[in-house]
Amino acid sequence: MKYEGVIFDLDGVLCHTDAFHYQAWKQAAEEAGIYFDEKINDRLRGVSRMECMEIILEKDPERMTEKQKRDFADRKNGIYRKLLKNMGPEDVSEDVSFTLMYLKSAGIKLAVGSSSKNAGYILERLGLDDLFDQVTDGNDIRNSKPDPEVFLKAAEGLGLLPKQCLVVEDARAGVDAAAAGGFECAGIGDAAAYRKTTWSLKRVSDILML
Ligand code: BG6
Ligand code: MG
């Protein structure tokens, strides 16, 4: 590999929490009498928790006070955290596991760059908490993707420049963040077909060819 470090997005790249996010938002929304569907959920990828609230309430932005929005987001997070208890090391795919082990043994530095404030807990559940040289998440940043802050801080934590690192992302907002920070970016899933993606992946292990 030509990169000295790889910065992985978490949700949608190393693991799949989409269904849990959906269930939690859906339950919280139903309790509050707010419409929510999978199409809205798809638009929340890579977006910080409070920015998700703006998208969920975009048809009726005045509906909640700032305090009510925070309470609603907290309620969703409580439901989400309970669902995360269902996750374990068996939820890391063989492809992801092989890729991480291979890169680690090749001496490539590894980081997580995630918008989630639950990243530490998720990595613990997956048994990946000791593997990364740097974890930068929603607790460490002021500006969420598409701002490059999370990836710039992750690269800094690795002691590398953006051009020395590859970012791996599944969300368009994440690809935009990588591009804005001067990183090359490998896109998977929804991000694979995005024009700003440097490399399109079918599976995470495709990055081993780069
Ligand atoms: C991102 C997810 O990783 O984290 C988003 O793709 C989510 O969908 C965001 O909204 C924030 O997550 P959390 O765990 O802090 O609520
Ligand atoms: Mg993601």
Coordinates of C-alpha atoms and ligand atoms in Angstrom, one line a residue:
M1 CA 0.0 0.0 0.0
K2 CA 1.2 3.5 -0.9
Y3 CA -0.3 5.1 2.2
E4 CA 1.4 5.3 5.7
G5 CA -1.9 5.5 7.5
V6 CA -5.6 4.5 7.0
I7 CA -8.4 6.4 8.7
F8 CA -11.6 4.4 8.8
D9 CA -15.1 5.8 9.2
L10 CA -16.9 3.5 11.7
D11 CA -20.6 3.2 11.0
G12 CA -21.1 1.7 7.6
V13 CA -17.5 0.8 7.1
L14 CA -16.1 -1.2 10.0
C15 CA -19.6 -2.2 11.2
H16 CA -23.3 -1.8 10.4
T17 CA -25.3 0.2 12.9
D18 CA -27.8 1.6 10.3
A19 CA -30.6 -0.7 11.4
F20 CA -30.1 0.2 15.1
H21 CA -30.0 4.0 14.3
Y22 CA -33.2 3.5 12.2
Q23 CA -35.0 1.6 15.0
A24 CA -34.0 4.1 17.6
W25 CA -35.0 7.2 15.6
K26 CA -38.3 5.5 14.6
Q27 CA -39.2 4.6 18.1
A28 CA -38.4 8.1 19.5
A29 CA -40.2 9.7 16.6
E30 CA -43.3 7.6 17.1
E31 CA -43.4 8.5 20.8
A32 CA -43.2 12.2 19.8
G33 CA -45.7 11.9 16.9
I34 CA -43.1 12.8 14.3
Y35 CA -42.9 11.1 10.9
F36 CA -39.8 9.1 10.2
D37 CA -38.9 6.6 7.4
E38 CA -35.9 4.8 5.9
K39 CA -35.4 7.5 3.3
I40 CA -34.9 10.0 6.1
N41 CA -32.7 7.6 7.9
D42 CA -30.5 7.3 4.7
R43 CA -29.9 11.0 4.8
L44 CA -28.5 10.8 8.4
R45 CA -25.4 8.9 7.5
G46 CA -22.2 10.6 8.6
V47 CA -24.3 13.4 10.1
S48 CA -23.9 14.4 13.8
R49 CA -26.7 13.6 16.2
M50 CA -28.0 17.2 16.6
E51 CA -27.7 17.8 12.9
C52 CA -29.9 14.7 12.4
M53 CA -32.5 16.6 14.4
E54 CA -32.5 19.4 11.8
I55 CA -33.1 16.9 9.0
I56 CA -35.8 15.1 10.9
L57 CA -37.6 18.4 11.7
E58 CA -37.0 20.1 8.3
K59 CA -40.7 20.2 7.4
D60 CA -41.6 21.8 10.7
P61 CA -38.4 23.4 12.2
E62 CA -40.3 25.4 14.8
R63 CA -41.9 22.4 16.3
M64 CA -39.4 21.9 19.1
T65 CA -37.4 24.2 21.3
E66 CA -33.6 23.6 21.6
K67 CA -34.2 21.9 24.9
Q68 CA -36.9 19.6 23.4
K69 CA -34.5 18.8 20.5
R70 CA -31.8 17.8 23.0
D71 CA -34.3 15.7 25.0
F72 CA -35.5 13.9 21.9
A73 CA -31.9 13.2 20.7
D74 CA -31.1 11.9 24.2
R75 CA -34.1 9.7 24.2
K76 CA -33.0 8.3 20.8
N77 CA -29.5 7.7 22.0
G78 CA -30.8 5.8 25.1
I79 CA -32.7 3.4 22.8
Y80 CA -29.7 3.2 20.4
R81 CA -27.3 2.3 23.3
K82 CA -29.6 -0.5 24.4
L83 CA -29.7 -1.9 20.9
L84 CA -25.9 -1.7 20.6
K85 CA -25.7 -4.3 23.4
N86 CA -26.7 -6.8 20.8
M87 CA -23.4 -6.2 19.0
G88 CA -20.3 -8.3 19.5
P89 CA -17.0 -9.3 17.9
E90 CA -19.0 -11.6 15.6
D91 CA -20.4 -8.5 13.9
V92 CA -17.0 -7.6 12.5
S93 CA -16.9 -9.2 9.0
E94 CA -14.1 -11.5 8.0
D95 CA -13.2 -9.0 5.3
V96 CA -12.8 -6.1 7.7
S97 CA -11.0 -8.3 10.3
F98 CA -8.6 -9.6 7.7
T99 CA -8.0 -6.1 6.3
L100 CA -7.2 -4.6 9.8
M101 CA -4.9 -7.5 10.7
Y102 CA -3.1 -7.3 7.4
L103 CA -2.5 -3.5 7.6
K104 CA -1.4 -3.8 11.3
S105 CA 1.2 -6.4 10.5
A106 CA 2.4 -4.4 7.5
G107 CA 3.1 -1.5 9.9
I108 CA 0.5 0.8 8.5
K109 CA -0.9 3.2 11.1
L110 CA -4.7 2.8 11.8
A111 CA -7.2 5.3 12.9
V112 CA -11.0 5.7 13.3
G113 CA -12.5 9.0 12.2
S114 CA -16.2 9.0 13.1
S115 CA -19.0 11.6 13.8
S116 CA -20.4 9.3 16.4
K117 CA -20.2 10.0 20.2
N118 CA -20.7 6.3 20.7
A119 CA -17.6 5.2 18.8
G120 CA -15.6 4.2 21.8
Y121 CA -18.4 2.0 23.1
I122 CA -19.0 0.4 19.6
L123 CA -15.3 -0.4 19.3
E124 CA -15.4 -2.0 22.7
R125 CA -18.5 -4.1 21.8
L126 CA -16.7 -5.2 18.6
G127 CA -13.5 -6.1 20.5
L128 CA -11.6 -3.6 18.3
D129 CA -10.8 -1.0 21.1
D130 CA -7.1 -1.9 21.4
L131 CA -6.3 -2.1 17.7
F132 CA -6.3 1.5 16.6
D133 CA -3.4 4.0 17.0
Q134 CA -5.9 6.8 17.1
V135 CA -9.6 7.1 17.6
T136 CA -11.1 10.5 16.8
D137 CA -14.9 10.8 17.2
G138 CA -17.9 13.1 17.7
N139 CA -16.6 13.9 21.2
D140 CA -13.4 15.4 19.9
I141 CA -14.7 17.8 17.2
R142 CA -16.6 21.1 16.9
N143 CA -17.6 20.7 13.3
S144 CA -19.0 17.5 11.9
K145 CA -18.5 16.0 8.4
P146 CA -18.5 17.4 5.7
D147 CA -16.1 19.6 7.6
P148 CA -12.6 17.9 7.5
E149 CA -11.9 18.4 11.3
V150 CA -12.4 14.8 12.3
F151 CA -10.0 13.4 9.7
L152 CA -7.4 16.2 10.2
K153 CA -7.4 15.5 13.9
A154 CA -7.1 11.7 13.3
A155 CA -4.1 12.3 10.9
E156 CA -2.5 14.6 13.4
G157 CA -2.9 11.9 16.1
L158 CA -1.2 9.4 13.8
G159 CA 1.6 12.0 13.3
L160 CA 0.9 11.9 9.5
L161 CA 0.0 14.5 6.9
P162 CA -3.3 14.2 5.0
K163 CA -1.5 13.2 1.8
Q164 CA 0.1 10.2 3.6
C165 CA -3.3 8.8 4.7
L166 CA -6.2 7.1 3.0
V167 CA -9.7 7.8 4.3
V168 CA -12.3 5.0 3.9
E169 CA -15.9 6.2 3.9
D170 CA -19.5 5.1 3.2
A171 CA -21.2 8.5 3.3
R172 CA -21.1 11.3 0.8
A173 CA -20.7 13.8 3.7
G174 CA -17.6 11.8 4.7
V175 CA -16.1 11.8 1.2
D176 CA -16.6 15.6 1.1
A177 CA -14.9 15.9 4.5
A178 CA -11.9 13.9 3.2
A179 CA -11.6 15.9 0.0
A180 CA -11.8 19.2 1.9
G181 CA -9.0 18.0 4.2
G182 CA -6.7 17.1 1.2
F183 CA -7.1 13.3 1.7
E184 CA -7.5 10.6 -0.9
C185 CA -10.6 8.7 -0.1
A186 CA -11.9 5.2 -0.8
G187 CA -15.7 5.0 -1.0
I188 CA -17.8 1.9 -0.2
G189 CA -21.6 1.4 -0.5
D190 CA -23.3 4.7 -1.3
A191 CA -20.0 6.6 -1.5
A192 CA -18.5 4.2 -4.1
A193 CA -20.4 5.9 -6.9
Y194 CA -19.7 9.4 -5.7
R195 CA -17.6 11.5 -8.1
K196 CA -15.4 12.9 -5.3
T197 CA -14.3 9.4 -4.3
T198 CA -10.7 8.7 -5.3
W199 CA -11.2 4.9 -5.3
S200 CA -14.4 2.8 -5.5
L201 CA -14.5 -0.3 -3.3
K202 CA -16.6 -3.4 -3.6
R203 CA -15.3 -4.5 -0.2
V204 CA -13.1 -3.0 2.4
S205 CA -10.2 -5.4 1.6
D206 CA -9.9 -3.8 -1.9
I207 CA -7.8 -1.1 -0.2
L208 CA -5.0 -3.6 0.2
M209 CA -4.4 -3.2 -3.6
L210 CA -3.9 0.6 -3.4
Ligands
BG6_1 C1 -22.3 8.6 12.2 C2 -23.5 7.9 11.6 O1 -21.2 7.7 12.2 O2 -22.6 9.0 13.6 C3 -24.7 8.9 11.7 O3 -23.2 7.6 10.3 C4 -24.9 9.3 13.2 O4 -25.8 8.3 11.2 C5 -23.6 9.9 13.7 O5 -26.0 10.2 13.2 C6 -23.7 10.3 15.2 O6 -23.9 9.2 16.0 P1 -24.1 9.2 17.5 O7 -23.7 7.7 17.9 O8 -23.2 10.1 18.1 O9 -25.5 9.5 17.8
MG2 MG -20.4 6.0 7.9

